[in-house]
Amino acid sequence: MDTSFEYVFPAIKGVQARREYYISMCPLRLIPKLFIFNEEELPPELRAQRTLNKNRLPEMARYILDNREDYTFSAITASIDGDVKFTSTDSVEDGKRMGRLRIPMTARFILNDGQHRRAAIEMALRENPEIADESIAVVFFLDRGLDRCQQMFADLNRHNIRPSKSIGVLYDHRDRMAEIARLVVLKSLIFRDVVEMERTNLSLRSRKLFTLSAIHAATKALLAPRAQDFPDDADQIAISFWEEVSKQFDEWQAVRDRRLMASEVRTNFIHSHGVALQAIGRVGQQLIQDKRTWKRKLKSLRNLDWSRGNARLWEGRAMIGGRISKADSNVILTTNVLKNHLGLTLTPEEHRLEEGLMRGGNGVT
């Protein structure tokens, strides 16, 4: 095979684990052509990557297309199975790290990390070819065989930790619902200083009563299904609702006033947990349709026994085996308690889960 034809990439040379590697920029138009993912038919032990999850691709491609001015993709990592040559462009010692990486066209590229980014780029290019001249960073390693490629995949993903839902809401400035949730926490008197903004789970000793992710989910339930197209005063509507809710729970205010510890309230009551907040939000979505009566009806929440010791009411709904459960089915079954207490009608889905619980299946079908 003719090896006189080659790819030439401007690159920076580095050393890691005593092995040379190279960093370059690659135009997006070349990504689908260079990095061909064709390992899906192989058994896992003969692959260097996980199977492509095609369900993720439309969302990732849409992210590029909908955020043309500020999308961000991290580098793709690939191993090169071929005889590569690096030529320095500078004789000065520091400059020797910069040069051109020459890769024969007969070489094979093995993706170690980034196959979903590569496939999403290909999908986005089909819809908008204008992005073809934009680029993505590529880290090139020299191929040392299947075992080494598999080890690289394991190492690259070993320490990946998905950000918590709370910090995702805190830092997301594109999502309208995330913005509303932040404003609710910042502007609401009852939530200020008692919401954990970074973590999704509260430790036993935490002085916080709620998490930002719980407020986000509950407020989304309140404003659904119109959250993305809600008017500019959506945060004020949500603040008004949650302030009214807070009046029904003396324990919330006691935590704000430092008369009760947040951990004590979380341990003894259901109403500060995410499952209850989301259920209250679902109920509120129906209540606020009538601006004249929703505040009056909401006062009935005060008459419920929200204690965790009331297993007869909450077991199988907000709790499973005495432990709080945030599963969607438990949110709905908790909503059913509130709706029945307030005299509101159940949706078909709520009816179905309620019947399942009555049959002894805890609403799970």
mmCIF file of C-alpha atoms in Angstrom:
data_model
loop_
_atom_site.group_PDB
_atom_site.id
_atom_site.type_symbol
_atom_site.label_atom_id
_atom_site.label_comp_id
_atom_site.label_asym_id
_atom_site.label_seq_id
_atom_site.Cartn_x
_atom_site.Cartn_y
_atom_site.Cartn_z
ATOM 1 C CA MET A 1 0.000 0.000 0.000
ATOM 2 C CA ASP A 2 1.280 3.485 -0.905
ATOM 3 C CA THR A 3 2.464 5.222 2.278
ATOM 4 C CA SER A 4 3.633 8.449 0.627
ATOM 5 C CA PHE A 5 0.399 10.269 1.431
ATOM 6 C CA GLU A 6 0.023 11.587 4.973
ATOM 7 C CA TYR A 7 -1.928 13.795 7.319
ATOM 8 C CA VAL A 8 0.017 16.730 8.755
ATOM 9 C CA PHE A 9 -1.189 18.273 12.022
ATOM 10 C CA PRO A 10 0.303 21.264 13.839
ATOM 11 C CA ALA A 11 0.998 19.813 17.266
ATOM 12 C CA ILE A 12 2.586 20.225 20.664
ATOM 13 C CA LYS A 13 4.606 17.306 21.996
ATOM 14 C CA GLY A 14 4.379 16.226 25.620
ATOM 15 C CA VAL A 15 5.528 13.347 27.779
ATOM 16 C CA GLN A 16 3.260 11.385 30.094
ATOM 17 C CA ALA A 17 4.189 8.141 31.846
ATOM 18 C CA ARG A 18 7.491 8.310 29.908
ATOM 19 C CA ARG A 19 5.624 8.136 26.604
ATOM 20 C CA GLU A 20 5.303 10.881 24.031
ATOM 21 C CA TYR A 21 1.875 12.201 23.149
ATOM 22 C CA TYR A 22 0.677 15.081 20.986
ATOM 23 C CA ILE A 23 -2.008 17.745 21.181
ATOM 24 C CA SER A 24 -3.473 19.261 18.036
ATOM 25 C CA MET A 25 -6.567 20.975 16.653
ATOM 26 C CA CYS A 26 -8.734 19.235 14.099
ATOM 27 C CA PRO A 27 -11.379 20.865 11.882
ATOM 28 C CA LEU A 28 -14.814 19.451 12.622
ATOM 29 C CA ARG A 29 -15.226 18.398 8.984
ATOM 30 C CA LEU A 30 -12.417 15.858 9.428
ATOM 31 C CA ILE A 31 -13.677 14.320 12.668
ATOM 32 C CA PRO A 32 -16.167 11.839 11.076
ATOM 33 C CA LYS A 33 -13.651 10.928 8.356
ATOM 34 C CA LEU A 34 -10.643 10.308 10.579
ATOM 35 C CA PHE A 35 -12.295 8.685 13.563
ATOM 36 C CA ILE A 36 -14.494 5.889 12.265
ATOM 37 C CA PHE A 37 -16.328 4.042 15.006
ATOM 38 C CA ASN A 38 -17.001 0.556 13.663
ATOM 39 C CA GLU A 39 -16.529 -1.639 16.729
ATOM 40 C CA GLU A 40 -20.202 -2.060 17.667
ATOM 41 C CA GLU A 41 -20.395 -5.595 16.294
ATOM 42 C CA LEU A 42 -17.396 -6.776 18.295
ATOM 43 C CA PRO A 43 -17.768 -8.387 21.729
ATOM 44 C CA PRO A 44 -16.748 -6.101 24.638
ATOM 45 C CA GLU A 45 -13.460 -7.911 25.264
ATOM 46 C CA LEU A 46 -12.272 -7.083 21.718
ATOM 47 C CA ARG A 47 -13.300 -3.410 21.793
ATOM 48 C CA ALA A 48 -11.434 -0.372 23.060
ATOM 49 C CA GLN A 49 -14.641 1.587 23.748
ATOM 50 C CA ARG A 50 -18.133 1.224 25.112
ATOM 51 C CA THR A 51 -21.052 0.680 22.725
ATOM 52 C CA LEU A 52 -22.319 3.908 21.207
ATOM 53 C CA ASN A 53 -25.515 5.087 22.913
ATOM 54 C CA LYS A 54 -27.379 6.542 19.943
ATOM 55 C CA ASN A 55 -30.136 7.953 22.150
ATOM 56 C CA ARG A 56 -27.680 10.558 23.455
ATOM 57 C CA LEU A 57 -26.704 11.889 20.032
ATOM 58 C CA PRO A 58 -29.696 14.090 19.048
ATOM 59 C CA GLU A 59 -29.468 16.036 22.303
ATOM 60 C CA MET A 60 -25.715 16.506 21.953
ATOM 61 C CA ALA A 61 -26.015 17.593 18.312
ATOM 62 C CA ARG A 62 -28.839 19.967 19.199
ATOM 63 C CA TYR A 63 -26.619 21.450 21.931
ATOM 64 C CA ILE A 64 -24.065 22.445 19.265
ATOM 65 C CA LEU A 65 -26.654 23.794 16.837
ATOM 66 C CA ASP A 66 -28.664 25.744 19.420
ATOM 67 C CA ASN A 67 -25.622 27.323 21.056
ATOM 68 C CA ARG A 68 -23.554 28.393 18.074
ATOM 69 C CA GLU A 69 -21.977 31.300 19.957
ATOM 70 C CA ASP A 70 -20.951 29.496 23.139
ATOM 71 C CA TYR A 71 -21.018 25.690 22.948
ATOM 72 C CA THR A 72 -18.074 23.881 24.537
ATOM 73 C CA PHE A 73 -16.714 20.397 23.746
ATOM 74 C CA SER A 74 -13.689 18.953 25.523
ATOM 75 C CA ALA A 75 -10.860 17.218 23.662
ATOM 76 C CA ILE A 76 -11.149 13.894 21.876
ATOM 77 C CA THR A 77 -8.501 11.309 22.786
ATOM 78 C CA ALA A 78 -7.262 8.855 20.179
ATOM 79 C CA SER A 79 -4.500 6.293 19.693
ATOM 80 C CA ILE A 80 -2.674 6.112 16.372
ATOM 81 C CA ASP A 81 -1.850 2.690 14.972
ATOM 82 C CA GLY A 82 0.815 3.684 12.467
ATOM 83 C CA ASP A 83 4.341 5.012 11.955
ATOM 84 C CA VAL A 84 4.061 8.680 12.961
ATOM 85 C CA LYS A 85 6.790 11.309 12.793
ATOM 86 C CA PHE A 86 7.052 14.545 14.734
ATOM 87 C CA THR A 87 9.129 17.353 13.226
ATOM 88 C CA SER A 88 10.043 20.300 15.415
ATOM 89 C CA THR A 89 9.630 23.757 13.885
ATOM 90 C CA ASP A 90 12.124 25.480 16.181
ATOM 91 C CA SER A 91 15.708 24.747 17.136
ATOM 92 C CA VAL A 92 15.397 26.461 20.501
ATOM 93 C CA GLU A 93 14.934 23.929 23.300
ATOM 94 C CA ASP A 94 11.535 25.237 24.439
ATOM 95 C CA GLY A 95 10.381 25.484 20.853
ATOM 96 C CA LYS A 96 11.182 21.864 20.124
ATOM 97 C CA ARG A 97 7.893 20.892 21.702
ATOM 98 C CA MET A 98 6.032 22.609 18.865
ATOM 99 C CA GLY A 99 6.000 21.207 15.376
ATOM 100 C CA ARG A 100 4.160 19.075 12.863
ATOM 101 C CA LEU A 101 2.845 15.592 13.434
ATOM 102 C CA ARG A 102 2.970 13.508 10.264
ATOM 103 C CA ILE A 103 0.622 10.521 10.160
ATOM 104 C CA PRO A 104 0.454 8.189 7.136
ATOM 105 C CA MET A 105 -3.004 7.855 5.633
ATOM 106 C CA THR A 106 -2.692 4.111 6.115
ATOM 107 C CA ALA A 107 -2.685 4.604 9.896
ATOM 108 C CA ARG A 108 -5.712 3.656 11.968
ATOM 109 C CA PHE A 109 -7.176 5.944 14.625
ATOM 110 C CA ILE A 110 -8.685 4.321 17.710
ATOM 111 C CA LEU A 111 -10.949 6.497 19.832
ATOM 112 C CA ASN A 112 -10.136 6.192 23.516
ATOM 113 C CA ASP A 113 -12.496 8.936 24.651
ATOM 114 C CA GLY A 114 -15.051 11.023 22.773
ATOM 115 C CA GLN A 115 -16.989 8.663 20.512
ATOM 116 C CA HIS A 116 -20.290 10.347 21.415
ATOM 117 C CA ARG A 117 -18.830 13.798 20.723
ATOM 118 C CA ARG A 118 -17.561 12.522 17.373
ATOM 119 C CA ALA A 119 -20.966 11.096 16.409
ATOM 120 C CA ALA A 120 -22.783 14.241 17.580
ATOM 121 C CA ILE A 121 -20.437 16.417 15.498
ATOM 122 C CA GLU A 122 -21.194 14.272 12.453
ATOM 123 C CA MET A 123 -24.924 14.648 13.066
ATOM 124 C CA ALA A 124 -24.634 18.417 13.554
ATOM 125 C CA LEU A 125 -22.569 18.771 10.368
ATOM 126 C CA ARG A 126 -25.343 17.177 8.320
ATOM 127 C CA GLU A 127 -27.788 19.814 9.527
ATOM 128 C CA ASN A 128 -25.439 22.797 9.479
ATOM 129 C CA PRO A 129 -22.292 22.447 7.294
ATOM 130 C CA GLU A 130 -21.189 25.950 8.340
ATOM 131 C CA ILE A 131 -19.600 24.520 11.477
ATOM 132 C CA ALA A 132 -17.166 22.457 9.379
ATOM 133 C CA ASP A 133 -14.316 24.964 9.749
ATOM 134 C CA GLU A 134 -14.576 25.133 13.514
ATOM 135 C CA SER A 135 -12.225 22.879 15.443
ATOM 136 C CA ILE A 136 -11.884 20.588 18.421
ATOM 137 C CA ALA A 137 -8.787 19.659 20.386
ATOM 138 C CA VAL A 138 -7.445 16.149 19.839
ATOM 139 C CA VAL A 139 -4.965 14.343 22.061
ATOM 140 C CA PHE A 140 -2.983 11.716 20.126
ATOM 141 C CA PHE A 141 -1.281 8.763 21.792
ATOM 142 C CA LEU A 142 0.711 6.087 20.023
ATOM 143 C CA ASP A 143 -1.094 2.767 19.851
ATOM 144 C CA ARG A 144 0.402 0.057 22.036
ATOM 145 C CA GLY A 145 -2.138 -2.653 21.285
ATOM 146 C CA LEU A 146 -5.655 -3.547 22.416
ATOM 147 C CA ASP A 147 -4.736 -4.071 26.067
ATOM 148 C CA ARG A 148 -3.205 -0.603 26.286
ATOM 149 C CA CYS A 149 -6.208 1.014 24.527
ATOM 150 C CA GLN A 150 -8.641 -0.713 26.870
ATOM 151 C CA GLN A 151 -6.565 0.372 29.868
ATOM 152 C CA MET A 152 -6.568 3.965 28.594
ATOM 153 C CA PHE A 153 -10.354 3.915 28.346
ATOM 154 C CA ALA A 154 -10.600 2.585 31.916
ATOM 155 C CA ASP A 155 -8.111 5.183 33.190
ATOM 156 C CA LEU A 156 -9.733 8.112 31.387
ATOM 157 C CA ASN A 157 -13.114 7.262 32.910
ATOM 158 C CA ARG A 158 -11.895 6.050 36.298
ATOM 159 C CA HIS A 159 -12.168 9.376 38.069
ATOM 160 C CA ASN A 160 -15.037 10.947 36.128
ATOM 161 C CA ILE A 161 -17.615 12.241 38.604
ATOM 162 C CA ARG A 162 -20.882 13.609 37.309
ATOM 163 C CA PRO A 163 -21.601 17.046 38.834
ATOM 164 C CA SER A 164 -24.396 17.111 41.389
ATOM 165 C CA LYS A 165 -27.833 18.200 40.215
ATOM 166 C CA SER A 166 -27.682 21.207 42.516
ATOM 167 C CA ILE A 167 -24.455 22.610 41.094
ATOM 168 C CA GLY A 168 -25.746 21.852 37.595
ATOM 169 C CA VAL A 169 -28.764 24.076 38.309
ATOM 170 C CA LEU A 170 -26.561 26.722 39.926
ATOM 171 C CA TYR A 171 -24.236 27.018 36.921
ATOM 172 C CA ASP A 172 -26.722 26.523 34.063
ATOM 173 C CA HIS A 173 -27.444 29.921 32.496
ATOM 174 C CA ARG A 174 -29.216 28.589 29.419
ATOM 175 C CA ASP A 175 -32.089 26.740 31.060
ATOM 176 C CA ARG A 176 -35.030 28.975 31.949
ATOM 177 C CA MET A 177 -36.143 26.682 34.755
ATOM 178 C CA ALA A 178 -32.697 26.719 36.372
ATOM 179 C CA GLU A 179 -32.766 30.525 36.298
ATOM 180 C CA ILE A 180 -36.187 30.598 37.962
ATOM 181 C CA ALA A 181 -35.058 28.163 40.678
ATOM 182 C CA ARG A 182 -32.028 30.330 41.464
ATOM 183 C CA LEU A 183 -34.152 33.455 41.652
ATOM 184 C CA VAL A 184 -36.637 31.729 43.946
ATOM 185 C CA VAL A 185 -33.859 30.844 46.370
ATOM 186 C CA LEU A 186 -32.142 34.248 46.182
ATOM 187 C CA LYS A 187 -35.287 36.350 46.503
ATOM 188 C CA SER A 188 -37.423 34.248 48.820
ATOM 189 C CA LEU A 189 -37.201 35.067 52.513
ATOM 190 C CA ILE A 190 -37.990 31.514 53.566
ATOM 191 C CA PHE A 191 -35.336 29.858 51.378
ATOM 192 C CA ARG A 192 -32.517 32.336 51.857
ATOM 193 C CA ASP A 193 -29.614 30.843 53.837
ATOM 194 C CA VAL A 194 -31.305 27.445 54.324
ATOM 195 C CA VAL A 195 -30.689 25.974 50.849
ATOM 196 C CA GLU A 196 -27.623 23.880 49.988
ATOM 197 C CA MET A 197 -26.542 25.285 46.622
ATOM 198 C CA GLU A 198 -23.882 22.740 45.667
ATOM 199 C CA ARG A 199 -24.699 19.275 47.012
ATOM 200 C CA THR A 200 -27.726 17.156 46.143
ATOM 201 C CA ASN A 201 -27.729 15.262 49.432
ATOM 202 C CA LEU A 202 -27.627 16.778 52.902
ATOM 203 C CA SER A 203 -25.432 15.318 55.602
ATOM 204 C CA LEU A 204 -26.944 14.565 58.986
ATOM 205 C CA ARG A 205 -25.227 17.598 60.530
ATOM 206 C CA SER A 206 -25.968 20.025 57.708
ATOM 207 C CA ARG A 207 -27.511 23.315 58.783
ATOM 208 C CA LYS A 208 -29.384 23.518 55.488
ATOM 209 C CA LEU A 209 -33.014 22.456 55.229
ATOM 210 C CA PHE A 210 -33.349 22.066 51.453
ATOM 211 C CA THR A 211 -31.181 21.491 48.376
ATOM 212 C CA LEU A 212 -31.232 23.638 45.249
ATOM 213 C CA SER A 213 -31.977 20.542 43.157
ATOM 214 C CA ALA A 214 -35.084 19.853 45.297
ATOM 215 C CA ILE A 215 -36.289 23.457 44.919
ATOM 216 C CA HIS A 216 -35.669 23.208 41.171
ATOM 217 C CA ALA A 217 -37.671 19.978 40.793
ATOM 218 C CA ALA A 218 -40.515 21.263 42.979
ATOM 219 C CA THR A 219 -40.731 24.626 41.184
ATOM 220 C CA LYS A 220 -40.613 22.878 37.814
ATOM 221 C CA ALA A 221 -43.578 20.764 38.944
ATOM 222 C CA LEU A 222 -45.372 23.947 40.035
ATOM 223 C CA LEU A 223 -44.883 25.750 36.720
ATOM 224 C CA ALA A 224 -45.234 22.717 34.411
ATOM 225 C CA PRO A 225 -45.998 22.324 31.605
ATOM 226 C CA ARG A 226 -45.362 25.982 30.785
ATOM 227 C CA ALA A 227 -41.991 26.505 32.456
ATOM 228 C CA GLN A 228 -39.981 27.275 29.317
ATOM 229 C CA ASP A 229 -42.556 29.747 27.984
ATOM 230 C CA PHE A 230 -43.589 31.216 31.313
ATOM 231 C CA PRO A 231 -43.900 35.017 31.592
ATOM 232 C CA ASP A 232 -41.102 37.176 32.928
ATOM 233 C CA ASP A 233 -42.635 37.205 36.399
ATOM 234 C CA ALA A 234 -42.506 33.406 36.742
ATOM 235 C CA ASP A 235 -40.041 33.751 39.612
ATOM 236 C CA GLN A 236 -42.438 36.061 41.434
ATOM 237 C CA ILE A 237 -45.292 33.580 40.972
ATOM 238 C CA ALA A 238 -43.100 30.812 42.370
ATOM 239 C CA ILE A 239 -41.847 32.951 45.269
ATOM 240 C CA SER A 240 -45.402 33.897 46.182
ATOM 241 C CA PHE A 241 -46.431 30.241 46.169
ATOM 242 C CA TRP A 242 -43.523 28.986 48.279
ATOM 243 C CA GLU A 243 -43.846 31.838 50.757
ATOM 244 C CA GLU A 244 -47.486 30.838 51.258
ATOM 245 C CA VAL A 245 -46.479 27.192 51.630
ATOM 246 C CA SER A 246 -43.895 28.119 54.266
ATOM 247 C CA LYS A 247 -46.626 29.674 56.420
ATOM 248 C CA GLN A 248 -48.132 26.209 56.849
ATOM 249 C CA PHE A 249 -44.957 24.744 58.364
ATOM 250 C CA ASP A 250 -43.862 26.393 61.597
ATOM 251 C CA GLU A 251 -40.750 24.215 61.607
ATOM 252 C CA TRP A 252 -39.387 25.930 58.475
ATOM 253 C CA GLN A 253 -39.531 29.327 60.122
ATOM 254 C CA ALA A 254 -38.078 27.907 63.338
ATOM 255 C CA VAL A 255 -35.010 26.780 61.386
ATOM 256 C CA ARG A 256 -34.706 30.247 59.837
ATOM 257 C CA ASP A 257 -34.884 31.786 63.312
ATOM 258 C CA ARG A 258 -32.341 29.281 64.698
ATOM 259 C CA ARG A 259 -34.921 27.938 67.158
ATOM 260 C CA LEU A 260 -34.722 24.459 65.615
ATOM 261 C CA MET A 261 -31.882 22.589 63.968
ATOM 262 C CA ALA A 262 -32.399 21.716 60.306
ATOM 263 C CA SER A 263 -31.264 18.146 60.965
ATOM 264 C CA GLU A 264 -33.963 17.766 63.613
ATOM 265 C CA VAL A 265 -36.669 18.845 61.180
ATOM 266 C CA ARG A 266 -35.398 16.565 58.409
ATOM 267 C CA THR A 267 -35.230 13.634 60.813
ATOM 268 C CA ASN A 268 -38.721 14.073 62.237
ATOM 269 C CA PHE A 269 -40.811 15.435 59.359
ATOM 270 C CA ILE A 270 -41.575 14.682 55.710
ATOM 271 C CA HIS A 271 -42.303 18.202 54.515
ATOM 272 C CA SER A 272 -38.717 19.437 54.058
ATOM 273 C CA HIS A 273 -37.664 16.504 51.848
ATOM 274 C CA GLY A 274 -37.554 16.644 48.049
ATOM 275 C CA VAL A 275 -40.338 14.084 47.597
ATOM 276 C CA ALA A 276 -42.747 16.252 49.610
ATOM 277 C CA LEU A 277 -41.635 19.527 48.011
ATOM 278 C CA GLN A 278 -42.168 18.095 44.541
ATOM 279 C CA ALA A 279 -45.589 16.745 45.550
ATOM 280 C CA ILE A 280 -46.527 20.176 46.909
ATOM 281 C CA GLY A 281 -45.363 21.702 43.619
ATOM 282 C CA ARG A 282 -47.546 19.268 41.639
ATOM 283 C CA VAL A 283 -50.531 20.181 43.791
ATOM 284 C CA GLY A 284 -49.724 23.859 43.455
ATOM 285 C CA GLN A 285 -49.745 23.591 39.658
ATOM 286 C CA GLN A 286 -53.432 22.713 39.879
ATOM 287 C CA LEU A 287 -54.251 25.141 42.695
ATOM 288 C CA ILE A 288 -52.804 28.316 41.152
ATOM 289 C CA GLN A 289 -55.149 28.022 38.187
ATOM 290 C CA ASP A 290 -57.723 29.695 40.444
ATOM 291 C CA LYS A 291 -56.102 32.887 41.694
ATOM 292 C CA ARG A 292 -58.980 33.596 44.080
ATOM 293 C CA THR A 293 -58.908 30.425 46.131
ATOM 294 C CA TRP A 294 -55.439 28.832 46.001
ATOM 295 C CA LYS A 295 -54.084 30.530 49.124
ATOM 296 C CA ARG A 296 -57.121 29.566 51.172
ATOM 297 C CA LYS A 297 -57.021 25.942 50.008
ATOM 298 C CA LEU A 298 -53.307 25.709 50.660
ATOM 299 C CA LYS A 299 -53.887 26.340 54.368
ATOM 300 C CA SER A 300 -55.248 22.807 54.710
ATOM 301 C CA LEU A 301 -51.675 21.515 54.434
ATOM 302 C CA ARG A 302 -51.223 22.613 58.040
ATOM 303 C CA ASN A 303 -53.772 20.019 59.166
ATOM 304 C CA LEU A 304 -51.862 17.010 57.831
ATOM 305 C CA ASP A 305 -49.666 14.931 60.119
ATOM 306 C CA TRP A 306 -46.300 15.338 58.374
ATOM 307 C CA SER A 307 -44.288 13.428 60.961
ATOM 308 C CA ARG A 308 -42.154 10.546 59.734
ATOM 309 C CA GLY A 309 -43.579 8.514 62.578
ATOM 310 C CA ASN A 310 -46.946 8.524 60.778
ATOM 311 C CA ALA A 311 -46.043 5.400 58.821
ATOM 312 C CA ARG A 312 -49.685 4.574 58.223
ATOM 313 C CA LEU A 313 -49.964 7.622 55.968
ATOM 314 C CA TRP A 314 -46.492 7.916 54.454
ATOM 315 C CA GLU A 315 -45.163 4.357 54.192
ATOM 316 C CA GLY A 316 -45.290 3.202 50.564
ATOM 317 C CA ARG A 317 -45.653 6.815 49.479
ATOM 318 C CA ALA A 318 -42.952 9.203 50.701
ATOM 319 C CA MET A 319 -41.153 6.358 52.470
ATOM 320 C CA ILE A 320 -40.133 2.830 51.595
ATOM 321 C CA GLY A 321 -39.146 0.720 54.582
ATOM 322 C CA GLY A 322 -38.965 3.842 56.727
ATOM 323 C CA ARG A 323 -36.531 5.593 54.375
ATOM 324 C CA ILE A 324 -37.399 8.640 52.262
ATOM 325 C CA SER A 325 -37.732 7.765 48.562
ATOM 326 C CA LYS A 326 -37.441 10.319 45.738
ATOM 327 C CA ALA A 327 -38.597 7.952 42.981
ATOM 328 C CA ASP A 328 -41.147 9.390 40.546
ATOM 329 C CA SER A 329 -43.787 6.894 41.671
ATOM 330 C CA ASN A 330 -43.313 7.961 45.300
ATOM 331 C CA VAL A 331 -43.640 11.624 44.360
ATOM 332 C CA ILE A 332 -46.964 10.859 42.665
ATOM 333 C CA LEU A 333 -48.243 8.724 45.557
ATOM 334 C CA THR A 334 -47.324 11.520 47.975
ATOM 335 C CA THR A 335 -49.136 13.954 45.678
ATOM 336 C CA ASN A 336 -52.214 11.755 45.914
ATOM 337 C CA VAL A 337 -52.307 12.186 49.690
ATOM 338 C CA LEU A 338 -52.213 15.957 49.316
ATOM 339 C CA LYS A 339 -54.784 16.037 46.528
ATOM 340 C CA ASN A 340 -57.192 13.857 48.458
ATOM 341 C CA HIS A 341 -56.719 16.026 51.531
ATOM 342 C CA LEU A 342 -57.364 19.218 49.534
ATOM 343 C CA GLY A 343 -60.273 17.765 47.569
ATOM 344 C CA LEU A 344 -58.534 17.853 44.188
ATOM 345 C CA THR A 345 -59.039 15.363 41.359
ATOM 346 C CA LEU A 346 -56.378 12.806 40.468
ATOM 347 C CA THR A 347 -54.979 12.426 36.967
ATOM 348 C CA PRO A 348 -55.234 9.026 35.196
ATOM 349 C CA GLU A 349 -51.589 8.286 36.045
ATOM 350 C CA GLU A 350 -52.190 9.189 39.683
ATOM 351 C CA HIS A 351 -55.258 6.925 39.732
ATOM 352 C CA ARG A 352 -53.268 4.046 38.290
ATOM 353 C CA LEU A 353 -50.516 4.286 40.880
ATOM 354 C CA GLU A 354 -53.034 4.708 43.678
ATOM 355 C CA GLU A 355 -54.847 1.558 42.646
ATOM 356 C CA GLY A 356 -51.503 -0.271 42.481
ATOM 357 C CA LEU A 357 -50.706 0.802 46.026
ATOM 358 C CA MET A 358 -54.134 -0.285 47.261
ATOM 359 C CA ARG A 359 -53.534 -3.699 45.697
ATOM 360 C CA GLY A 360 -50.361 -3.993 47.747
ATOM 361 C CA GLY A 361 -47.832 -3.200 45.019
ATOM 362 C CA ASN A 362 -46.631 0.155 46.396
ATOM 363 C CA GLY A 363 -47.748 1.704 43.138
ATOM 364 C CA VAL A 364 -45.088 -0.102 41.090
ATOM 365 C CA THR A 365 -46.304 -1.971 38.035
#
